[in-house]
PDB file of C-alpha atoms in Angstrom:
ATOM      1  CA  MET A 122     -56.624 -62.387 -19.187  1.00  0.00           C
ATOM      2  CA  LEU A 123     -53.072 -63.504 -18.956  1.00  0.00           C
ATOM      3  CA  HIS A 124     -52.026 -61.427 -21.923  1.00  0.00           C
ATOM      4  CA  GLN A 125     -53.845 -58.449 -20.466  1.00  0.00           C
ATOM      5  CA  ARG A 126     -52.079 -58.751 -17.044  1.00  0.00           C
ATOM      6  CA  SER A 127     -48.574 -59.185 -18.897  1.00  0.00           C
ATOM      7  CA  PHE A 128     -49.397 -56.121 -20.965  1.00  0.00           C
ATOM      8  CA  ARG A 129     -50.205 -54.101 -17.880  1.00  0.00           C
ATOM      9  CA  LYS A 130     -47.117 -55.243 -15.981  1.00  0.00           C
ATOM     10  CA  ALA A 131     -45.045 -54.347 -19.088  1.00  0.00           C
ATOM     11  CA  GLY A 132     -46.745 -50.932 -19.297  1.00  0.00           C
ATOM     12  CA  ALA A 133     -46.121 -50.405 -15.518  1.00  0.00           C
ATOM     13  CA  ASN A 134     -42.515 -51.349 -15.911  1.00  0.00           C
ATOM     14  CA  CYS A 135     -41.977 -48.997 -18.796  1.00  0.00           C
ATOM     15  CA  THR A 136     -43.671 -46.198 -16.945  1.00  0.00           C
ATOM     16  CA  THR A 137     -41.493 -46.794 -13.906  1.00  0.00           C
ATOM     17  CA  GLY A 138     -38.385 -47.078 -16.118  1.00  0.00           C
ATOM     18  CA  SER A 139     -39.193 -43.854 -17.914  1.00  0.00           C
ATOM     19  CA  ILE A 140     -39.759 -42.012 -14.567  1.00  0.00           C
ATOM     20  CA  TYR A 141     -36.524 -43.327 -13.287  1.00  0.00           C
ATOM     21  CA  GLN A 142     -34.689 -42.335 -16.426  1.00  0.00           C
ATOM     22  CA  LYS A 143     -36.128 -38.850 -16.359  1.00  0.00           C
ATOM     23  CA  SER A 144     -35.191 -38.412 -12.721  1.00  0.00           C
ATOM     24  CA  ARG A 145     -31.606 -39.568 -13.471  1.00  0.00           C
ATOM     25  CA  GLU A 146     -31.465 -37.141 -16.429  1.00  0.00           C
ATOM     26  CA  TYR A 147     -32.637 -34.278 -14.105  1.00  0.00           C
ATOM     27  CA  ASP A 148     -30.069 -35.328 -11.598  1.00  0.00           C
ATOM     28  CA  VAL A 149     -27.302 -35.358 -14.245  1.00  0.00           C
ATOM     29  CA  LEU A 150     -28.389 -31.993 -15.422  1.00  0.00           C
ATOM     30  CA  ASP A 151     -28.384 -30.485 -11.903  1.00  0.00           C
ATOM     31  CA  LYS A 152     -25.074 -31.980 -11.331  1.00  0.00           C
ATOM     32  CA  LYS A 153     -23.654 -30.552 -14.453  1.00  0.00           C
ATOM     33  CA  LYS A 154     -25.160 -27.049 -13.613  1.00  0.00           C
ATOM     34  CA  THR A 155     -23.494 -27.329 -10.132  1.00  0.00           C
ATOM     35  CA  VAL A 156     -20.076 -28.387 -11.601  1.00  0.00           C
ATOM     36  CA  THR A 157     -20.372 -25.557 -14.189  1.00  0.00           C
ATOM     37  CA  ALA A 158     -21.195 -23.002 -11.455  1.00  0.00           C
ATOM     38  CA  LEU A 159     -18.325 -24.306  -9.341  1.00  0.00           C
ATOM     39  CA  ARG A 160     -15.910 -24.054 -12.183  1.00  0.00           C
ATOM     40  CA  ALA A 161     -16.990 -20.427 -13.009  1.00  0.00           C
ATOM     41  CA  GLY A 162     -16.519 -19.534  -9.309  1.00  0.00           C
ATOM     42  CA  GLU A 163     -13.133 -21.136  -9.206  1.00  0.00           C
ATOM     43  CA  ASP A 164     -12.048 -19.349 -12.458  1.00  0.00           C
ATOM     44  CA  ARG A 165     -13.158 -16.027 -10.886  1.00  0.00           C
ATOM     45  CA  ALA A 166     -11.274 -16.730  -7.767  1.00  0.00           C
ATOM     46  CA  ILE A 167      -8.092 -17.619  -9.563  1.00  0.00           C
ATOM     47  CA  LEU A 168      -8.374 -14.384 -11.711  1.00  0.00           C
ATOM     48  CA  LEU A 169      -8.893 -12.420  -8.415  1.00  0.00           C
ATOM     49  CA  GLY A 170      -5.761 -14.109  -6.931  1.00  0.00           C
ATOM     50  CA  LEU A 171      -3.720 -13.389 -10.064  1.00  0.00           C
ATOM     51  CA  GLY A 172      -4.847  -9.920 -10.150  1.00  0.00           C
ATOM     52  CA  MET A 173      -3.814  -9.309  -6.640  1.00  0.00           C
ATOM     53  CA  VAL A 174      -0.425 -10.891  -7.124  1.00  0.00           C
ATOM     54  CA  ILE A 175       0.160  -8.786 -10.367  1.00  0.00           C
ATOM     55  CA  LEU A 176      -0.945  -5.607  -8.448  1.00  0.00           C
ATOM     56  CA  SER A 177       1.361  -6.257  -5.519  1.00  0.00           C
ATOM     57  CA  VAL A 178       4.428  -6.826  -8.025  1.00  0.00           C
ATOM     58  CA  MET A 179       3.550  -3.586  -9.738  1.00  0.00           C
ATOM     59  CA  MET A 180       3.394  -1.737  -6.341  1.00  0.00           C
ATOM     60  CA  TYR A 181       6.723  -3.367  -5.366  1.00  0.00           C
ATOM     61  CA  PHE A 182       8.240  -2.022  -8.626  1.00  0.00           C
ATOM     62  CA  VAL A 183       6.970   1.542  -8.070  1.00  0.00           C
ATOM     63  CA  LEU A 184       8.043   1.496  -4.469  1.00  0.00           C
ATOM     64  CA  GLY A 185      11.455   0.135  -5.386  1.00  0.00           C
ATOM     65  CA  ILE A 186      12.203   3.058  -7.725  1.00  0.00           C
ATOM     66  CA  THR A 187      10.845   5.681  -5.363  1.00  0.00           C
ATOM     67  CA  ILE A 188      10.805   5.092  -1.599  1.00  0.00           C
ATOM     68  CA  LEU A 189      13.195   2.200  -1.380  1.00  0.00           C
ATOM     69  CA  ARG A 190      15.775   3.997  -3.694  1.00  0.00           C
ATOM     70  CA  SER A 191      15.468   7.169  -1.669  1.00  0.00           C
ATOM     71  CA  TYR A 192      15.840   5.214   1.550  1.00  0.00           C
ATOM     72  CA  SER A 193      19.064   3.642   0.279  1.00  0.00           C
ATOM     73  CA  ASP A 194      20.411   6.945  -0.944  1.00  0.00           C
ATOM     74  CA  ARG A 195      19.651   8.870   2.164  1.00  0.00           C
ATOM     75  CA  VAL A 196      22.513  10.883   3.662  1.00  0.00           C
ATOM     76  CA  TRP A 197      21.302  11.769   7.186  1.00  0.00           C
ATOM     77  CA  THR A 198      21.250   8.384   8.855  1.00  0.00           C
ATOM     78  CA  ASP A 199      22.639   8.740  12.309  1.00  0.00           C
ATOM     79  CA  GLU A 200      20.399   9.875  15.142  1.00  0.00           C
ATOM     80  CA  THR A 201      21.742  12.161  17.844  1.00  0.00           C
ATOM     81  CA  SER A 202      20.668  14.726  20.336  1.00  0.00           C
ATOM     82  CA  CYS A 203      20.816  18.379  19.317  1.00  0.00           C
ATOM     83  CA  THR A 204      20.652  21.569  21.433  1.00  0.00           C
ATOM     84  CA  VAL A 205      18.965  24.528  19.872  1.00  0.00           C
ATOM     85  CA  VAL A 206      21.439  27.411  19.717  1.00  0.00           C
ATOM     86  CA  ASN A 207      19.430  29.897  17.759  1.00  0.00           C
ATOM     87  CA  SER A 208      15.998  30.060  16.114  1.00  0.00           C
ATOM     88  CA  THR A 209      15.126  33.355  14.321  1.00  0.00           C
ATOM     89  CA  ILE A 210      13.268  34.698  11.319  1.00  0.00           C
ATOM     90  CA  ALA A 211      16.144  36.067   9.230  1.00  0.00           C
ATOM     91  CA  CYS A 212      14.498  37.474   6.169  1.00  0.00           C
ATOM     92  CA  ASP A 213      11.642  37.017   3.656  1.00  0.00           C
ATOM     93  CA  VAL A 214      11.868  34.824   0.531  1.00  0.00           C
ATOM     94  CA  ASN A 215      10.078  35.514  -2.621  1.00  0.00           C
ATOM     95  CA  CYS A 216       7.720  32.743  -4.029  1.00  0.00           C
ATOM     96  CA  SER A 217       4.837  32.387  -6.460  1.00  0.00           C
ATOM     97  CA  TYR A 218       1.475  30.602  -6.177  1.00  0.00           C
ATOM     98  CA  GLY A 219      -1.127  29.540  -8.608  1.00  0.00           C
ATOM     99  CA  CYS A 220      -4.313  31.689  -9.084  1.00  0.00           C
ATOM    100  CA  GLY A 221      -5.965  29.766 -11.845  1.00  0.00           C
ATOM    101  CA  THR A 222      -5.158  28.320 -15.252  1.00  0.00           C
ATOM    102  CA  GLU A 223      -1.857  29.641 -16.544  1.00  0.00           C
ATOM    103  CA  CYS A 224      -2.042  32.319 -13.689  1.00  0.00           C
ATOM    104  CA  ARG A 225       0.936  32.873 -11.268  1.00  0.00           C
ATOM    105  CA  ARG A 226       1.205  35.561  -8.698  1.00  0.00           C
ATOM    106  CA  SER A 227       4.200  36.580  -6.486  1.00  0.00           C
ATOM    107  CA  SER A 228       4.242  36.362  -2.669  1.00  0.00           C
ATOM    108  CA  ARG A 229       6.776  35.800   0.008  1.00  0.00           C
ATOM    109  CA  TYR A 230       7.328  33.625   3.117  1.00  0.00           C
ATOM    110  CA  PRO A 231       9.552  34.201   6.168  1.00  0.00           C
ATOM    111  CA  CYS A 232      12.874  32.234   6.340  1.00  0.00           C
ATOM    112  CA  LEU A 233      13.199  30.679   9.723  1.00  0.00           C
ATOM    113  CA  GLN A 234      16.972  29.852  10.319  1.00  0.00           C
ATOM    114  CA  VAL A 235      17.826  27.300  13.152  1.00  0.00           C
ATOM    115  CA  PHE A 236      21.145  26.411  14.429  1.00  0.00           C
ATOM    116  CA  VAL A 237      21.820  23.502  16.708  1.00  0.00           C
ATOM    117  CA  SER A 238      24.842  22.094  18.572  1.00  0.00           C
ATOM    118  CA  LEU A 239      25.498  18.382  18.265  1.00  0.00           C
ATOM    119  CA  ASN A 240      25.835  16.917  21.717  1.00  0.00           C
ATOM    120  CA  SER A 241      27.956  14.032  20.346  1.00  0.00           C
ATOM    121  CA  SER A 242      30.731  16.337  18.882  1.00  0.00           C
ATOM    122  CA  GLY A 243      29.772  19.838  19.944  1.00  0.00           C
ATOM    123  CA  LYS A 244      29.716  20.983  16.331  1.00  0.00           C
ATOM    124  CA  VAL A 245      27.236  23.753  15.439  1.00  0.00           C
ATOM    125  CA  VAL A 246      25.323  23.086  12.235  1.00  0.00           C
ATOM    126  CA  ARG A 247      22.166  24.328  10.481  1.00  0.00           C
ATOM    127  CA  LEU A 248      18.959  22.399  11.199  1.00  0.00           C
ATOM    128  CA  LEU A 249      16.537  21.590   8.473  1.00  0.00           C
ATOM    129  CA  HIS A 250      13.020  20.171   8.675  1.00  0.00           C
ATOM    130  CA  ASN A 251      13.488  17.209   6.331  1.00  0.00           C
ATOM    131  CA  GLU A 252      15.351  16.042   3.224  1.00  0.00           C
ATOM    132  CA  GLU A 253      13.118  18.036   0.901  1.00  0.00           C
ATOM    133  CA  THR A 254      14.092  21.268   2.587  1.00  0.00           C
ATOM    134  CA  GLN A 255      17.570  20.722   1.379  1.00  0.00           C
ATOM    135  CA  ASP A 256      16.433  20.779  -2.196  1.00  0.00           C
ATOM    136  CA  SER A 257      13.813  23.590  -1.785  1.00  0.00           C
ATOM    137  CA  ASN A 258      15.849  26.198   0.201  1.00  0.00           C
ATOM    138  CA  PRO A 259      18.840  24.929   2.370  1.00  0.00           C
ATOM    139  CA  GLU A 260      19.074  28.321   4.050  1.00  0.00           C
ATOM    140  CA  CYS A 261      15.725  27.948   5.821  1.00  0.00           C
ATOM    141  CA  PHE A 262      14.532  25.415   8.377  1.00  0.00           C
ATOM    142  CA  TYR A 263      10.983  25.115   6.940  1.00  0.00           C
ATOM    143  CA  VAL A 264       9.726  26.038   3.495  1.00  0.00           C
ATOM    144  CA  PRO A 265       5.859  26.597   3.743  1.00  0.00           C
ATOM    145  CA  LYS A 266       3.495  26.544   0.902  1.00  0.00           C
ATOM    146  CA  CYS A 267       3.460  29.802  -0.956  1.00  0.00           C
ATOM    147  CA  ARG A 268       0.136  31.644  -0.129  1.00  0.00           C
ATOM    148  CA  LYS A 269      -1.441  34.885  -0.817  1.00  0.00           C
ATOM    149  CA  ASP A 270      -1.893  35.701   2.861  1.00  0.00           C
ATOM    150  CA  TYR A 271       1.656  36.503   4.230  1.00  0.00           C
ATOM    151  CA  ALA A 272       0.450  37.287   7.682  1.00  0.00           C
ATOM    152  CA  ALA A 273      -0.944  33.663   8.083  1.00  0.00           C
ATOM    153  CA  THR A 274       2.294  32.160   6.888  1.00  0.00           C
ATOM    154  CA  HIS A 275       4.175  34.385   9.269  1.00  0.00           C
ATOM    155  CA  VAL A 276       2.100  33.182  12.138  1.00  0.00           C
ATOM    156  CA  VAL A 277       2.787  29.577  11.331  1.00  0.00           C
ATOM    157  CA  VAL A 278       6.562  30.042  11.040  1.00  0.00           C
ATOM    158  CA  GLN A 279       6.609  31.998  14.157  1.00  0.00           C
ATOM    159  CA  ASN A 280       4.877  29.295  16.111  1.00  0.00           C
ATOM    160  CA  ILE A 281       7.383  26.772  14.952  1.00  0.00           C
ATOM    161  CA  SER A 282      10.234  29.004  16.018  1.00  0.00           C
ATOM    162  CA  GLU A 283       8.764  29.387  19.491  1.00  0.00           C
ATOM    163  CA  ARG A 284       8.118  25.676  19.829  1.00  0.00           C
ATOM    164  CA  LEU A 285      11.820  24.852  18.991  1.00  0.00           C
ATOM    165  CA  LYS A 286      12.999  27.402  21.557  1.00  0.00           C
ATOM    166  CA  SER A 287      10.694  25.864  24.171  1.00  0.00           C
ATOM    167  CA  GLN A 288      11.993  22.394  23.570  1.00  0.00           C
ATOM    168  CA  HIS A 289      15.700  23.487  23.744  1.00  0.00           C
ATOM    169  CA  THR A 290      16.916  19.949  22.998  1.00  0.00           C
ATOM    170  CA  VAL A 291      15.611  17.746  20.089  1.00  0.00           C
ATOM    171  CA  GLN A 292      16.423  14.505  18.315  1.00  0.00           C
ATOM    172  CA  CYS A 293      17.939  15.118  14.914  1.00  0.00           C
ATOM    173  CA  PHE A 294      19.681  13.126  12.121  1.00  0.00           C
ATOM    174  CA  VAL A 295      23.118  13.849  10.941  1.00  0.00           C
ATOM    175  CA  ASP A 296      25.536  12.765   8.123  1.00  0.00           C
ATOM    176  CA  PRO A 297      27.993  10.238   9.604  1.00  0.00           C
ATOM    177  CA  THR A 298      30.488  11.132   6.807  1.00  0.00           C
ATOM    178  CA  ASP A 299      30.354  14.903   7.615  1.00  0.00           C
ATOM    179  CA  ARG A 300      29.739  15.641   3.822  1.00  0.00           C
ATOM    180  CA  MET A 301      26.622  17.778   4.778  1.00  0.00           C
ATOM    181  CA  ASP A 302      27.104  20.569   7.154  1.00  0.00           C
ATOM    182  CA  SER A 303      23.494  20.385   8.259  1.00  0.00           C
ATOM    183  CA  ALA A 304      21.100  18.164  10.217  1.00  0.00           C
ATOM    184  CA  ILE A 305      17.497  17.355   9.732  1.00  0.00           C
ATOM    185  CA  LEU A 306      14.740  17.031  12.319  1.00  0.00           C
ATOM    186  CA  THR A 307      12.560  14.408  10.714  1.00  0.00           C
ATOM    187  CA  GLN A 308      13.207  11.673   8.028  1.00  0.00           C
ATOM    188  CA  ILE A 309      10.767  11.300   5.135  1.00  0.00           C
ATOM    189  CA  TYR A 310      12.237   8.022   4.039  1.00  0.00           C
ATOM    190  CA  GLY A 311      13.044   6.265   7.328  1.00  0.00           C
ATOM    191  CA  ARG A 312      12.376   2.750   8.416  1.00  0.00           C
ATOM    192  CA  VAL A 313       8.765   3.495   9.514  1.00  0.00           C
ATOM    193  CA  ALA A 314       7.929   4.965   6.141  1.00  0.00           C
ATOM    194  CA  VAL A 315       9.438   2.034   4.363  1.00  0.00           C
ATOM    195  CA  PHE A 316       7.584  -0.474   6.605  1.00  0.00           C
ATOM    196  CA  HIS A 317       4.210   1.281   6.007  1.00  0.00           C
ATOM    197  CA  SER A 318       4.855   1.405   2.270  1.00  0.00           C
ATOM    198  CA  LEU A 319       5.617  -2.293   1.992  1.00  0.00           C
ATOM    199  CA  PHE A 320       2.907  -3.552   4.349  1.00  0.00           C
ATOM    200  CA  TRP A 321      -0.038  -3.329   2.033  1.00  0.00           C
ATOM    201  CA  PRO A 322       1.761  -4.768  -1.030  1.00  0.00           C
ATOM    202  CA  THR A 323       2.792  -7.608   1.122  1.00  0.00           C
ATOM    203  CA  CYS A 324      -0.648  -8.283   2.439  1.00  0.00           C
ATOM    204  CA  THR A 325      -2.053  -8.142  -1.125  1.00  0.00           C
ATOM    205  CA  LEU A 326       0.626 -10.582  -2.410  1.00  0.00           C
ATOM    206  CA  ILE A 327      -0.011 -13.057   0.468  1.00  0.00           C
ATOM    207  CA  GLY A 328      -3.773 -12.837   0.010  1.00  0.00           C
ATOM    208  CA  GLY A 329      -3.607 -13.462  -3.718  1.00  0.00           C
ATOM    209  CA  THR A 330      -1.267 -16.431  -3.210  1.00  0.00           C
ATOM    210  CA  ILE A 331      -3.579 -17.978  -0.490  1.00  0.00           C
ATOM    211  CA  ILE A 332      -6.713 -17.548  -2.867  1.00  0.00           C
ATOM    212  CA  ILE A 333      -4.919 -19.318  -5.619  1.00  0.00           C
ATOM    213  CA  ALA A 334      -3.583 -22.083  -3.388  1.00  0.00           C
ATOM    214  CA  MET A 335      -6.986 -22.681  -1.769  1.00  0.00           C
ATOM    215  CA  VAL A 336      -8.615 -23.084  -5.251  1.00  0.00           C
ATOM    216  CA  LYS A 337      -6.008 -25.405  -6.421  1.00  0.00           C
ATOM    217  CA  LEU A 338      -6.340 -27.521  -3.340  1.00  0.00           C
ATOM    218  CA  THR A 339     -10.088 -27.631  -3.738  1.00  0.00           C
ATOM    219  CA  GLN A 340      -9.752 -28.773  -7.294  1.00  0.00           C
ATOM    220  CA  TYR A 341      -7.297 -31.450  -6.317  1.00  0.00           C
ATOM    221  CA  LEU A 342      -9.544 -32.718  -3.570  1.00  0.00           C
ATOM    222  CA  SER A 343     -12.504 -32.777  -5.957  1.00  0.00           C
ATOM    223  CA  ILE A 344     -10.521 -34.906  -8.412  1.00  0.00           C
ATOM    224  CA  MET A 345      -9.485 -37.319  -5.661  1.00  0.00           C
ATOM    225  CA  CYS A 346     -13.142 -37.714  -4.561  1.00  0.00           C
ATOM    226  CA  GLU A 347     -14.285 -38.537  -8.087  1.00  0.00           C
ATOM    227  CA  ARG A 348     -11.535 -41.141  -8.390  1.00  0.00           C
ATOM    228  CA  VAL A 349     -12.644 -42.633  -5.058  1.00  0.00           C
ATOM    229  CA  ASP A 350     -16.348 -42.796  -6.294  1.00  0.00           C
ATOM    230  CA  ARG A 351     -15.271 -44.463  -9.516  1.00  0.00           C
ATOM    231  CA  ILE A 352     -13.256 -47.152  -7.616  1.00  0.00           C
ATOM    232  CA  LYS A 353     -16.274 -47.892  -5.386  1.00  0.00           C
ATOM    233  CA  ARG A 354     -18.576 -48.291  -8.450  1.00  0.00           C
TER     234      ARG A 354
END
């Protein structure tokens, strides 16, 4: 009887020990799966952060050789008040527009000439719409897109002329060195354009840096917690 009781106790202890061991093995496996999943998520977060940082650097590079360079090379920098002296359609200018693959047709657009008097100096200069007008046709205030319908283009240019006459006085930008005998109405590469062009790359750079920093901080805290647990054991 004594041997049978001892055998039963031993069997019960073995059964309890095996159940405890299996439970512990399951806990270890679950912990390993959790750690693996966390590491995979951390790796993806770091890759996302690095991708955002690299993208922002590329955007800075592109903007540096386009908008920022044009901003630094701009000529019409001083803003002043201008009085419209004359705003008339002087002549028609020939142009061409696309009508399909390797197809070009000729048309024309009205050339609006606007002269203004600089209130700061009294000098009369030609007024242009923006910096690109100087390169397209410096004789005309506005160079519209070449279209087949000349009448529609003429109406647009005529409306611009009437609006300038009604305003009489406008804000314009001039060359402080007097190298250019013209003024422009609006700046393409002004401070506002530079701000808007740099805003999103900066946000992307900051966001990517924060993601990487948060992941590294989480990893550091996890290592510290494991060290504390080992010391307590």
